[in-house]
Coordinates of C-alpha atoms in Angstrom, one line a residue:
Chain U
X1 CA 64.7 -114.9 -128.2
X2 CA 67.6 -112.5 -128.7
X3 CA 68.3 -111.4 -125.2
X4 CA 70.9 -109.3 -123.3
X5 CA 73.5 -111.4 -121.4
X6 CA 74.7 -110.9 -118.4
X7 CA 78.0 -112.3 -117.0
X8 CA 79.4 -112.5 -114.0
X9 CA 82.8 -113.2 -113.6
X10 CA 83.7 -112.9 -109.9
X11 CA 86.6 -114.2 -108.4
X12 CA 86.0 -113.1 -104.8
X13 CA 83.2 -112.2 -104.0
X14 CA 79.3 -113.8 -105.2
X15 CA 77.2 -110.6 -105.9
X16 CA 73.8 -111.2 -106.7
X17 CA 72.8 -109.6 -109.8
X18 CA 69.5 -109.7 -110.0
X19 CA 68.8 -106.0 -109.7
X20 CA 70.7 -105.2 -112.2
X21 CA 69.4 -107.7 -115.1
X22 CA 66.1 -106.3 -113.6
X23 CA 67.3 -102.4 -114.8
X24 CA 68.8 -103.6 -117.7
X25 CA 66.0 -105.0 -118.7
X26 CA 63.5 -102.2 -118.1
X27 CA 65.8 -99.2 -119.4
X28 CA 67.0 -101.3 -122.9
X29 CA 63.4 -102.9 -123.3
X30 CA 64.9 -106.6 -124.1
X31 CA 65.0 -109.7 -122.6
X32 CA 67.7 -109.7 -120.4
X33 CA 69.8 -113.3 -118.7
X34 CA 72.4 -113.8 -116.3
X35 CA 74.4 -116.2 -117.9
X36 CA 77.1 -118.4 -115.7
X37 CA 80.0 -118.8 -118.5
X38 CA 82.7 -121.3 -117.0
X39 CA 85.1 -120.4 -120.2
X40 CA 86.7 -117.1 -119.1
X41 CA 90.1 -117.5 -118.1
X42 CA 91.4 -114.7 -115.8
X43 CA 94.7 -116.0 -115.1
X44 CA 95.5 -115.3 -118.6
X45 CA 94.6 -111.7 -118.9
X46 CA 96.3 -111.2 -115.4
X47 CA 99.4 -108.4 -115.8
X48 CA 102.1 -109.5 -113.0
X49 CA 103.9 -106.4 -112.9
X50 CA 100.4 -104.2 -112.7
X51 CA 98.5 -106.4 -110.7
X52 CA 95.4 -105.9 -112.8
X53 CA 93.8 -107.6 -114.9
X54 CA 93.4 -107.1 -119.0
X55 CA 89.9 -105.4 -119.6
X56 CA 90.1 -105.9 -123.8
X57 CA 91.2 -109.6 -123.3
X58 CA 88.2 -110.2 -120.9
X59 CA 85.9 -108.5 -124.1
X60 CA 88.2 -110.9 -126.4
X61 CA 86.8 -113.9 -124.4
X62 CA 83.6 -112.9 -124.1
X63 CA 82.9 -112.4 -127.8
X64 CA 84.4 -116.0 -128.7
X65 CA 82.5 -117.9 -125.8
X66 CA 79.3 -115.7 -126.4
X67 CA 75.1 -117.5 -126.9
X68 CA 74.3 -117.4 -130.4
X69 CA 71.1 -115.3 -129.6
X70 CA 73.3 -112.9 -127.7
X71 CA 72.3 -109.7 -128.7
X72 CA 74.4 -107.7 -126.1
X73 CA 76.6 -109.4 -123.8
X74 CA 78.1 -107.6 -120.1
X75 CA 80.7 -109.2 -118.3
X76 CA 80.9 -108.2 -114.9
X77 CA 83.4 -108.6 -112.6
X78 CA 85.4 -107.3 -109.1
X79 CA 88.9 -107.2 -110.3
X80 CA 90.9 -104.4 -111.1
X81 CA 90.8 -103.5 -114.7
X82 CA 92.9 -101.8 -117.2
X83 CA 94.2 -101.3 -121.0
X84 CA 97.6 -101.1 -122.0
X85 CA 97.7 -97.1 -122.1
X86 CA 96.2 -96.2 -119.1
X87 CA 96.4 -96.6 -115.2
X88 CA 92.9 -98.4 -114.9
X89 CA 89.2 -98.5 -116.4
X90 CA 85.6 -98.9 -114.8
X91 CA 84.6 -100.9 -117.5
X92 CA 85.2 -101.1 -121.3
X93 CA 83.4 -101.8 -124.4
X94 CA 83.0 -101.8 -128.2
X95 CA 81.5 -99.0 -130.0
X96 CA 78.6 -100.5 -132.0
X97 CA 79.6 -104.1 -131.2
X98 CA 77.9 -106.5 -128.9
X99 CA 80.5 -107.0 -126.0
X100 CA 80.9 -104.9 -123.1
X101 CA 82.7 -105.6 -119.8
X102 CA 82.0 -103.6 -116.3
X103 CA 84.3 -103.7 -112.8
X104 CA 83.3 -103.2 -109.8
X105 CA 86.9 -103.2 -108.7
X106 CA 86.9 -99.3 -108.5
X107 CA 83.0 -99.1 -107.7
X108 CA 83.4 -100.0 -104.2
X109 CA 83.9 -97.4 -101.5
X110 CA 86.2 -99.7 -100.1
X111 CA 88.9 -99.0 -102.4
X112 CA 89.1 -95.7 -101.1
X113 CA 89.2 -96.6 -97.5
X114 CA 85.6 -95.7 -97.0
X115 CA 82.9 -97.4 -95.4
X116 CA 81.2 -100.0 -97.5
X117 CA 77.5 -98.7 -99.3
X118 CA 76.0 -101.5 -100.9
X119 CA 73.1 -99.2 -102.4
X120 CA 76.2 -96.6 -103.5
X121 CA 77.9 -99.4 -105.2
X122 CA 74.7 -100.6 -106.7
X123 CA 73.9 -97.5 -108.2
X124 CA 77.2 -96.6 -109.6
X125 CA 77.4 -100.6 -110.9
X126 CA 74.1 -99.5 -112.8
X127 CA 75.6 -96.9 -114.6
X128 CA 78.4 -97.6 -115.8
X129 CA 76.9 -101.4 -117.2
X130 CA 74.1 -99.1 -118.8
X131 CA 77.0 -97.0 -119.9
X132 CA 78.7 -99.5 -121.2
X133 CA 75.9 -101.0 -123.1
X134 CA 75.2 -97.6 -124.0
X135 CA 78.6 -97.7 -126.1
X136 CA 77.5 -101.3 -128.1
X137 CA 74.8 -99.4 -129.6
X138 CA 76.9 -96.9 -131.0
X139 CA 77.0 -93.6 -128.4
X140 CA 79.7 -91.8 -127.6
X141 CA 80.3 -89.7 -124.1
X142 CA 77.6 -87.1 -123.9
X143 CA 78.0 -83.9 -122.9
X144 CA 74.6 -83.5 -121.6
X145 CA 75.0 -82.8 -117.7
X146 CA 73.8 -85.5 -116.2
X147 CA 72.8 -88.2 -118.7
X148 CA 74.1 -91.4 -118.4
X149 CA 76.8 -91.2 -121.3
X150 CA 78.6 -88.4 -119.5
X151 CA 82.8 -89.6 -119.5
X152 CA 83.7 -90.7 -115.6
X153 CA 87.3 -91.2 -114.9
X154 CA 86.6 -90.6 -111.5
X155 CA 84.3 -92.5 -109.2
X156 CA 83.0 -89.2 -108.2
X157 CA 82.3 -88.5 -112.0
X158 CA 79.9 -91.6 -111.7
X159 CA 77.9 -90.2 -108.6
X160 CA 77.3 -87.3 -110.9
X161 CA 75.7 -88.3 -113.1
X162 CA 72.2 -90.0 -113.5
X163 CA 71.3 -93.5 -114.4
X164 CA 69.4 -92.0 -117.8
X165 CA 70.0 -91.2 -121.2
X166 CA 69.5 -87.8 -122.8
X167 CA 66.7 -87.2 -124.8
X168 CA 69.5 -87.8 -127.7
X169 CA 71.0 -90.5 -126.5
X170 CA 67.9 -92.2 -125.6
X171 CA 66.6 -91.8 -129.3
X172 CA 69.5 -93.8 -130.4
X173 CA 68.8 -96.6 -128.0
X174 CA 65.1 -96.5 -128.9
X175 CA 66.5 -96.6 -133.3
Chain P
X1 CA 85.2 -77.5 -131.2
X2 CA 83.1 -80.5 -131.1
X3 CA 85.2 -83.9 -130.3
X4 CA 83.8 -84.8 -133.8
X5 CA 86.1 -81.6 -135.7
X6 CA 89.4 -83.0 -133.8
X7 CA 91.1 -85.6 -135.9
X8 CA 94.1 -87.5 -133.5
X9 CA 97.1 -89.2 -134.5
X10 CA 98.6 -91.9 -132.5
X11 CA 101.7 -93.1 -133.1
X12 CA 103.0 -96.0 -131.9
X13 CA 105.2 -98.7 -132.5
X14 CA 102.8 -101.1 -129.8
X15 CA 99.3 -102.5 -131.2
X16 CA 97.9 -102.6 -127.8
X17 CA 98.9 -99.1 -126.9
X18 CA 97.8 -97.7 -130.1
X19 CA 94.8 -99.4 -130.4
X20 CA 93.6 -99.1 -126.6
X21 CA 94.3 -95.4 -127.0
X22 CA 92.3 -95.0 -130.3
X23 CA 89.6 -96.8 -128.9
X24 CA 89.6 -94.3 -125.6
X25 CA 88.8 -91.4 -128.2
X26 CA 86.9 -93.2 -130.4
X27 CA 84.6 -93.4 -127.1
X28 CA 84.8 -89.5 -126.7
X29 CA 83.8 -89.0 -130.3
X30 CA 86.8 -87.8 -131.5
X31 CA 88.3 -88.5 -135.4
X32 CA 91.1 -91.2 -135.0
X33 CA 94.2 -92.2 -137.1
X34 CA 96.5 -95.0 -136.5
X35 CA 99.9 -95.2 -137.0
X36 CA 102.6 -97.9 -136.5
X37 CA 106.2 -96.0 -136.9
X38 CA 107.5 -92.7 -137.9
X39 CA 107.0 -93.2 -141.7
X40 CA 103.4 -94.5 -141.6
X41 CA 102.5 -91.3 -139.6
X42 CA 104.5 -88.6 -142.2
X43 CA 102.1 -90.5 -144.8
X44 CA 99.0 -90.1 -143.0
X45 CA 99.9 -86.4 -142.2
X46 CA 100.5 -85.7 -145.6
X47 CA 97.1 -87.0 -146.4
X48 CA 94.8 -85.4 -144.0
X49 CA 94.8 -82.9 -141.8
X50 CA 95.2 -83.4 -138.2
X51 CA 94.5 -81.6 -134.8
X52 CA 96.8 -82.9 -132.4
X53 CA 99.4 -85.9 -132.3
X54 CA 100.5 -88.2 -130.0
X55 CA 103.9 -89.7 -130.2
X56 CA 105.7 -92.3 -128.1
X57 CA 108.7 -91.1 -127.9
X58 CA 110.9 -94.4 -128.1
X59 CA 110.1 -96.2 -131.9
X60 CA 112.8 -98.3 -133.6
X61 CA 114.2 -96.4 -136.9
X62 CA 112.9 -93.0 -136.1
X63 CA 112.2 -91.6 -132.3
X64 CA 109.2 -89.6 -131.5
X65 CA 111.8 -86.4 -130.8
X66 CA 112.9 -86.4 -134.7
X67 CA 109.4 -87.4 -135.6
X68 CA 107.7 -84.3 -133.7
X69 CA 110.5 -82.2 -135.8
X70 CA 109.7 -83.6 -139.0
X71 CA 105.9 -83.4 -138.5
X72 CA 106.4 -79.5 -137.2
X73 CA 107.7 -79.2 -140.8
X74 CA 104.4 -80.3 -142.8
X75 CA 102.3 -78.4 -140.3
X76 CA 103.7 -76.1 -137.5
X77 CA 100.3 -75.4 -136.1
X78 CA 100.1 -79.4 -135.1
X79 CA 99.3 -79.9 -131.5
X80 CA 102.1 -83.2 -130.5
X81 CA 101.9 -85.1 -127.0
X82 CA 105.2 -86.9 -126.1
X83 CA 104.5 -90.3 -124.7
X84 CA 106.7 -92.2 -123.0
X85 CA 107.5 -95.0 -120.2
X86 CA 110.9 -93.4 -120.1
X87 CA 110.6 -89.8 -119.1
X88 CA 113.9 -88.1 -118.3
X89 CA 114.3 -84.7 -117.9
X90 CA 116.5 -84.5 -121.1
X91 CA 114.2 -85.9 -123.3
X92 CA 111.2 -84.1 -121.9
X93 CA 112.9 -80.7 -122.2
X94 CA 113.8 -81.4 -125.7
X95 CA 110.5 -82.2 -126.7
X96 CA 109.2 -79.0 -125.0
X97 CA 111.9 -76.8 -126.8
X98 CA 111.2 -78.8 -130.3
X99 CA 107.4 -77.6 -129.9
X100 CA 105.3 -80.4 -127.9
X101 CA 102.8 -79.0 -126.0
X102 CA 103.2 -81.3 -123.6
X103 CA 104.5 -85.1 -122.8
X104 CA 103.0 -87.3 -120.6
X105 CA 104.6 -91.1 -119.1
X106 CA 102.8 -94.5 -119.5
X107 CA 100.1 -96.1 -118.4
X108 CA 98.6 -92.4 -118.4
X109 CA 95.7 -91.6 -115.4
X110 CA 92.9 -91.3 -117.7
X111 CA 91.8 -88.2 -116.0
X112 CA 95.3 -86.6 -117.0
X113 CA 94.5 -88.1 -120.3
X114 CA 91.0 -86.4 -120.9
X115 CA 92.4 -83.2 -119.5
X116 CA 95.5 -83.0 -121.5
X117 CA 93.5 -83.7 -124.5
X118 CA 91.2 -80.9 -123.5
X119 CA 93.8 -78.6 -123.1
X120 CA 95.5 -79.2 -126.6
X121 CA 92.1 -78.8 -128.4
X122 CA 91.7 -75.3 -126.3
X123 CA 95.2 -74.8 -127.8
X124 CA 94.5 -75.6 -131.2
X125 CA 91.3 -74.0 -131.3
X126 CA 93.2 -71.1 -130.0
X127 CA 95.4 -71.1 -133.0
X128 CA 93.0 -71.3 -135.6
X129 CA 91.1 -68.3 -134.4
X130 CA 94.4 -66.4 -133.9
X131 CA 95.0 -67.3 -137.8
X132 CA 91.2 -66.5 -138.9
X133 CA 91.4 -63.4 -137.5
X134 CA 94.7 -62.3 -138.6
X135 CA 93.1 -63.3 -142.0
X136 CA 90.3 -61.3 -141.1
X137 CA 92.2 -58.2 -140.3
X138 CA 94.2 -58.5 -143.8
X139 CA 90.8 -58.5 -145.2
X140 CA 89.0 -55.7 -143.7
X141 CA 92.8 -53.5 -144.2
X142 CA 91.8 -54.4 -147.5
X143 CA 88.5 -53.3 -147.9
X144 CA 89.8 -49.9 -146.0
X145 CA 92.3 -49.3 -148.7
X146 CA 90.0 -49.1 -151.7
X147 CA 90.3 -45.5 -151.1
X148 CA 88.3 -42.5 -153.0
X149 CA 85.4 -41.0 -153.9
X150 CA 85.6 -40.5 -157.9
X151 CA 83.2 -41.5 -160.1
X152 CA 85.2 -44.0 -161.3
X153 CA 85.9 -46.1 -158.1
X154 CA 82.7 -45.5 -157.0
X155 CA 81.9 -47.6 -159.6
X156 CA 84.0 -50.0 -158.9
X157 CA 83.0 -50.7 -155.4
X158 CA 79.2 -51.0 -156.8
X159 CA 80.8 -53.9 -159.1
X160 CA 82.8 -55.2 -156.2
X161 CA 79.5 -55.7 -153.8
X162 CA 77.7 -57.4 -156.6
X163 CA 79.6 -59.9 -157.7
X164 CA 80.5 -60.9 -154.1
X165 CA 77.2 -62.2 -153.3
X166 CA 77.5 -64.3 -156.6
X167 CA 79.8 -66.9 -156.9
X168 CA 80.6 -65.6 -160.5
X169 CA 84.3 -66.0 -162.0
X170 CA 85.7 -62.5 -161.7
X171 CA 88.4 -61.1 -164.0
X172 CA 89.7 -58.2 -162.6
X173 CA 91.8 -55.9 -165.5
X174 CA 94.0 -52.6 -164.8
X175 CA 97.3 -51.4 -164.9
X176 CA 100.2 -52.7 -162.6
X177 CA 99.6 -51.1 -159.2
X178 CA 96.1 -50.3 -159.5
X179 CA 95.0 -52.6 -156.5
X180 CA 94.0 -55.3 -158.4
X181 CA 94.7 -57.9 -155.8
X182 CA 92.8 -55.6 -153.2
X183 CA 89.6 -55.9 -155.3
X184 CA 90.2 -59.7 -155.1
X185 CA 90.6 -59.7 -151.0
X186 CA 87.6 -57.3 -151.1
X187 CA 85.5 -59.7 -153.0
X188 CA 86.5 -62.4 -151.0
X189 CA 86.1 -60.7 -147.5
X190 CA 82.5 -60.6 -148.5
X191 CA 81.2 -63.3 -149.9
X192 CA 79.9 -66.3 -149.0
X193 CA 83.0 -68.0 -148.8
X194 CA 85.1 -65.4 -146.3
X195 CA 85.6 -67.9 -143.4
X196 CA 87.7 -70.1 -145.9
X197 CA 90.8 -68.7 -146.6
X198 CA 92.1 -66.5 -150.0
X199 CA 94.5 -68.3 -151.5
X200 CA 96.9 -66.4 -154.1
X201 CA 99.5 -67.4 -156.9
X202 CA 101.0 -64.8 -158.9
X203 CA 101.5 -66.9 -161.7
X204 CA 103.7 -64.9 -163.0
X205 CA 106.3 -65.6 -161.1
X206 CA 107.2 -69.1 -161.5
X207 CA 108.5 -70.7 -164.3
X208 CA 106.2 -73.3 -166.5
X209 CA 107.3 -76.4 -164.2
X210 CA 106.8 -74.3 -160.9
X211 CA 103.7 -73.5 -161.3
X212 CA 102.6 -76.8 -162.0
X213 CA 104.2 -77.6 -158.9
X214 CA 102.6 -74.7 -156.7
X215 CA 99.1 -75.7 -158.7
X216 CA 98.8 -78.5 -158.1
X217 CA 101.2 -79.7 -155.5
X218 CA 103.1 -82.9 -155.6
X219 CA 103.9 -86.5 -154.5
X220 CA 107.2 -87.7 -152.9
X221 CA 109.9 -88.2 -155.6
X222 CA 107.4 -86.8 -158.8
X223 CA 110.8 -84.9 -159.8
X224 CA 114.3 -84.1 -157.9
X225 CA 113.8 -82.4 -154.9
X226 CA 110.4 -83.4 -154.1
X227 CA 111.1 -85.1 -150.6
X228 CA 107.7 -84.7 -149.3
X229 CA 104.2 -85.4 -150.7
X230 CA 103.1 -81.0 -151.2
X231 CA 99.4 -79.7 -151.1
X232 CA 99.1 -77.0 -154.2
X233 CA 97.3 -74.0 -154.0
X234 CA 93.7 -75.2 -155.5
X235 CA 94.3 -77.6 -152.2
X236 CA 94.9 -75.0 -150.4
X237 CA 91.8 -73.0 -151.5
X238 CA 88.9 -75.1 -151.0
X239 CA 85.6 -73.8 -149.8
X240 CA 87.8 -70.7 -150.1
X241 CA 88.9 -68.1 -153.6
X242 CA 91.5 -68.7 -155.4
X243 CA 93.3 -65.6 -157.0
X244 CA 95.2 -66.2 -160.3
X245 CA 97.1 -62.8 -160.3
X246 CA 99.0 -62.0 -164.0
X247 CA 96.9 -65.3 -165.3
X248 CA 97.8 -63.5 -168.8
X249 CA 101.3 -64.3 -168.1
X250 CA 101.1 -68.5 -168.3
X251 CA 102.1 -70.9 -170.8
X252 CA 99.4 -72.5 -173.4
X253 CA 99.9 -75.9 -171.5
X254 CA 99.5 -74.5 -168.4
X255 CA 96.5 -73.0 -169.8
X256 CA 95.3 -76.2 -170.9
X257 CA 95.9 -77.9 -167.8
X258 CA 94.1 -74.9 -165.6
X259 CA 91.0 -74.8 -167.9
X260 CA 90.8 -78.3 -167.5
X261 CA 90.8 -77.7 -163.6
X262 CA 88.5 -75.0 -163.7
X263 CA 85.7 -76.7 -165.7
X264 CA 85.9 -80.0 -163.0
X265 CA 87.6 -78.8 -160.2
X266 CA 89.2 -81.7 -160.4
X267 CA 93.2 -82.8 -160.8
X268 CA 95.7 -84.3 -159.8
X269 CA 99.1 -84.0 -157.6
X270 CA 102.2 -84.3 -160.0
X271 CA 103.3 -87.4 -159.8
X272 CA 100.3 -89.0 -158.4
X273 CA 97.4 -90.3 -159.9
X274 CA 94.9 -90.2 -156.8
X275 CA 91.8 -87.6 -158.4
X276 CA 91.2 -85.0 -155.8
X277 CA 88.3 -82.7 -156.2
X278 CA 88.4 -79.0 -154.8
X279 CA 85.3 -76.4 -154.3
X280 CA 86.7 -72.8 -155.3
X281 CA 86.0 -69.7 -156.4
X282 CA 88.3 -68.5 -159.2
X283 CA 89.4 -64.7 -159.3
X284 CA 91.7 -63.9 -161.9
X285 CA 94.0 -60.3 -162.0
X286 CA 95.4 -59.5 -165.4
X287 CA 97.3 -56.4 -166.9
X288 CA 97.9 -57.5 -170.0
X289 CA 95.4 -56.9 -172.9
X290 CA 93.9 -60.1 -173.5
X291 CA 92.0 -59.9 -176.6
X292 CA 95.0 -59.2 -178.3
X293 CA 96.7 -62.3 -176.9
X294 CA 93.8 -64.5 -177.9
X295 CA 93.9 -62.8 -181.3
X296 CA 97.4 -63.7 -181.1
X297 CA 97.2 -66.8 -180.5
X298 CA 99.3 -66.5 -177.6
X299 CA 95.7 -66.7 -174.8
X300 CA 93.5 -69.5 -175.2
X301 CA 90.2 -68.1 -175.9
X302 CA 88.2 -71.2 -174.1
X303 CA 90.2 -69.8 -171.1
X304 CA 89.3 -65.9 -171.6
X305 CA 85.9 -66.5 -172.2
X306 CA 85.6 -68.9 -168.4
X307 CA 88.1 -66.8 -166.7
X308 CA 86.1 -63.2 -168.0
X309 CA 82.5 -64.1 -166.6
X310 CA 82.4 -60.8 -164.8
X311 CA 85.0 -58.1 -164.8
X312 CA 86.1 -55.2 -163.5
X313 CA 88.3 -52.8 -164.4
X314 CA 90.2 -50.3 -162.6
X315 CA 90.6 -47.0 -163.9
X316 CA 94.5 -45.8 -162.9
X317 CA 95.6 -43.0 -160.7
X318 CA 95.7 -40.3 -163.7
X319 CA 92.1 -41.0 -164.6
X320 CA 91.2 -40.6 -161.5
X321 CA 93.5 -37.7 -159.8
X322 CA 90.7 -36.4 -157.5
X323 CA 91.3 -39.3 -155.1
X324 CA 94.9 -38.0 -154.9
X325 CA 94.4 -36.2 -151.6
X326 CA 91.9 -38.6 -149.8
X327 CA 94.4 -41.8 -150.8
X328 CA 97.3 -39.4 -149.6
X329 CA 95.8 -38.7 -146.0
X330 CA 95.1 -42.2 -145.9
X331 CA 98.5 -43.4 -146.5
X332 CA 100.3 -40.5 -144.0
X333 CA 97.6 -42.1 -141.3
X334 CA 98.8 -45.6 -142.3
X335 CA 102.4 -44.5 -142.0
X336 CA 102.1 -42.6 -139.1
X337 CA 100.6 -45.7 -136.7
X338 CA 103.0 -48.1 -138.5
X339 CA 106.1 -45.3 -138.3
X340 CA 105.0 -44.1 -134.8
X341 CA 105.1 -40.3 -136.1
X342 CA 103.1 -37.6 -135.4
X343 CA 102.4 -36.6 -139.2
X344 CA 99.3 -34.8 -139.8
X345 CA 99.4 -32.8 -143.1
X346 CA 101.4 -32.2 -146.4
X347 CA 101.7 -28.5 -147.5
X348 CA 100.1 -27.4 -150.4
X349 CA 103.0 -27.5 -152.6
X350 CA 103.7 -30.7 -152.2
X351 CA 99.9 -31.4 -152.9
X352 CA 100.4 -29.9 -155.8
X353 CA 103.3 -32.0 -156.9
X354 CA 101.3 -34.8 -156.2
X355 CA 98.3 -34.0 -158.1
X356 CA 100.6 -32.5 -161.5
X357 CA 102.0 -36.1 -161.7
X358 CA 101.1 -38.8 -163.7
X359 CA 101.6 -41.8 -161.4
X360 CA 102.8 -44.0 -164.0
X361 CA 103.1 -46.6 -161.1
X362 CA 99.3 -45.5 -159.9
X363 CA 98.6 -46.4 -156.6
X364 CA 101.5 -48.2 -155.2
X365 CA 104.0 -45.8 -156.2
X366 CA 101.6 -42.8 -154.4
X367 CA 102.0 -45.4 -151.5
X368 CA 106.1 -45.9 -151.8
X369 CA 106.3 -42.0 -152.1
X370 CA 104.5 -41.4 -148.8
X371 CA 105.7 -43.8 -147.1
X372 CA 109.4 -42.7 -148.2
X373 CA 108.0 -39.2 -147.7
X374 CA 107.2 -40.0 -143.9
X375 CA 110.5 -41.5 -143.4
X376 CA 112.1 -38.3 -144.2
X377 CA 109.9 -35.9 -142.5
X378 CA 110.7 -33.8 -139.7
X379 CA 107.6 -32.2 -138.5
X380 CA 104.5 -32.7 -138.5
X381 CA 103.9 -31.5 -142.0
X382 CA 105.2 -33.1 -145.4
X383 CA 107.0 -30.6 -147.6
X384 CA 108.3 -31.3 -151.0
X385 CA 111.4 -31.8 -150.1
X386 CA 110.5 -35.0 -148.7
X387 CA 108.7 -36.4 -151.5
X388 CA 110.9 -38.3 -154.1
X389 CA 109.7 -40.2 -157.0
X390 CA 111.3 -43.6 -158.0
X391 CA 109.2 -44.5 -160.7
X392 CA 110.5 -41.5 -162.6
X393 CA 111.1 -37.8 -162.7
X394 CA 110.1 -36.6 -159.2
X395 CA 108.3 -33.6 -161.4
X396 CA 105.6 -33.8 -163.9
X397 CA 106.7 -34.8 -167.1
X398 CA 106.3 -32.8 -169.6
X399 CA 102.8 -32.1 -171.2
X400 CA 104.1 -32.2 -175.1
X401 CA 106.8 -31.8 -177.3
X402 CA 106.6 -28.3 -178.1
X403 CA 109.2 -25.8 -176.5
X404 CA 106.3 -24.1 -174.8
X405 CA 105.2 -27.5 -173.6
X406 CA 108.3 -28.2 -171.7
X407 CA 108.2 -24.0 -170.8
X408 CA 104.7 -24.4 -169.1
X409 CA 105.8 -27.5 -167.3
X410 CA 108.7 -26.1 -165.8
X411 CA 107.5 -23.3 -164.8
X412 CA 104.3 -24.8 -162.9
X413 CA 107.1 -27.0 -161.4
X414 CA 109.0 -24.3 -160.0
X415 CA 106.0 -22.4 -159.0
X416 CA 104.6 -25.2 -157.0
X417 CA 108.1 -25.9 -155.7
X418 CA 108.6 -21.9 -154.1
X419 CA 104.9 -22.5 -153.0
X420 CA 103.6 -19.2 -155.5
X421 CA 106.7 -17.5 -154.9
X422 CA 106.5 -15.2 -157.6
X423 CA 110.3 -13.9 -156.4
X424 CA 111.8 -17.0 -155.9
X425 CA 110.5 -18.6 -158.6
X426 CA 112.0 -15.3 -160.7
X427 CA 115.0 -16.0 -159.0
X428 CA 115.3 -19.9 -160.1
X429 CA 114.2 -19.5 -163.5
X430 CA 116.8 -16.9 -163.6
X431 CA 114.2 -14.1 -164.9
X432 CA 113.1 -11.1 -164.0
X433 CA 109.3 -10.9 -162.3
X434 CA 107.7 -9.1 -164.9
X435 CA 108.8 -11.7 -167.2
X436 CA 107.3 -14.3 -165.1
X437 CA 103.8 -12.6 -164.3
X438 CA 103.7 -12.7 -168.5
X439 CA 104.5 -16.1 -168.8
X440 CA 102.1 -17.0 -166.2
X441 CA 99.1 -14.9 -168.1
X442 CA 100.4 -16.5 -171.1
X443 CA 100.0 -20.1 -169.6
X444 CA 97.3 -19.5 -168.0
X445 CA 98.9 -21.3 -164.9
X446 CA 96.8 -21.4 -161.9
X447 CA 97.6 -21.9 -158.0

């Protein structure tokens, strides 16, 4: 059965992503599976001068190693991601494709020198995961206030939006 | 401007940079194109319109600063942003001097990039609005300048209103200086195409080869001196109106080409093979007797019928002399404003002179006469001495060939000039007052 696959690609911490699997399954109404992949090679995508990992290359590795029945595939990591032109990204996805990636690195209060907040971190991760998967359904950044497809360049932007699609974006997801 | 209406060109020789930038903008819903060097960028710019161009400063063969200069030659209104990893004060200053909207240093903070693009779009919107408003002002001015209360000009205004609502091809006929272009602009301004451009081409002003290039555009290298690809007026008029002034003056070959375009709305640029489609309304104007030209074979009959679907005849000023006072006061007001003068009126004698003149140059000549008078005038009233006629004699032409006709016209001229001061007029004419009174009676001259 075609499924959405969540691929944890942790380097440091071993998070339980069950909460994310349940939420994605609810939002997209598709069977969602956590899929452990041994084939993601983070060393090859590390940029020593920036001390960050190349998000686009992470995406390519996911695409090269996805299960045959993958409807969508979402890589989740806690390393700091970048694309060459930008200082960092929270995530990246193929517009109208099948793959997306998201990093919790800058979603974590710890990164900003603030006390850790597990609940807030989970909320942020859910929003960013839904956001990146939204791109794979062809959705671009939405200007409707509160829609999960709002563009977020700072973590505060993520906190301001909801984890729900607006009616237009929702209709696109529902087909 | 919505993101989907904004097109961005990204020029960088590094594939990862240009592709990641393009991907980033795509997520925001913008239309993007990438180019790997300056030459590819210039080619894309000549083929498509872009709102914003992001240019890497360091590229082989042609750097971003030079590319920006070339881009501005093609489209001076495009917003350019320079991307650099090697920001120095000098390069930044140079880029800004050459018209860059801003410059950014890579890697770029995502928030900075988002804000910069939003600001650039706002700037682009303001430029577009400014161009549109300037065009609208010109169009409104053209509406204002169709002045008159005579039955002949009222009929013209009625016809303008009738035809503007349709998409019909219109031909405006009339002598030189009657205001054919004003009528064309008025039709455009009242039509559903008013938010798009009206593009004018004076067909009589170009030799055949140049007219072809002006109308159809050309590809790079189409002829000696064609250094860049250039869009023609047909493309520029897309969705708007194409005004072909002096259409009676084009060669038979051009008539054939024009007919084909008007029928299909499809054409190719000189030296090109790509078929371009444009949707425009055609308004043409001529002061030639086209029917005679058709009979003589110097104007194609099929083109004549194609252009002459709806005709508006503009009367010469001599046939609507009752409009001269209105037009005169309109021009006085207009030039008072533009010349910052406080001229409010024209003397009766000077007005009489204007009324007696037969205006071979029509409204344009009247406008020029008033403009010159406004330069000359010292007080708040235009006097006879302020009037200077350039096209023909400053005074009315003799009305006939007989000696009596000439005498009648001359006496009237002097009477007008002196404000009907009989003593002064008799002095100038070197006759006594009684003789002058007799002649006034004989020729039935009245103030």
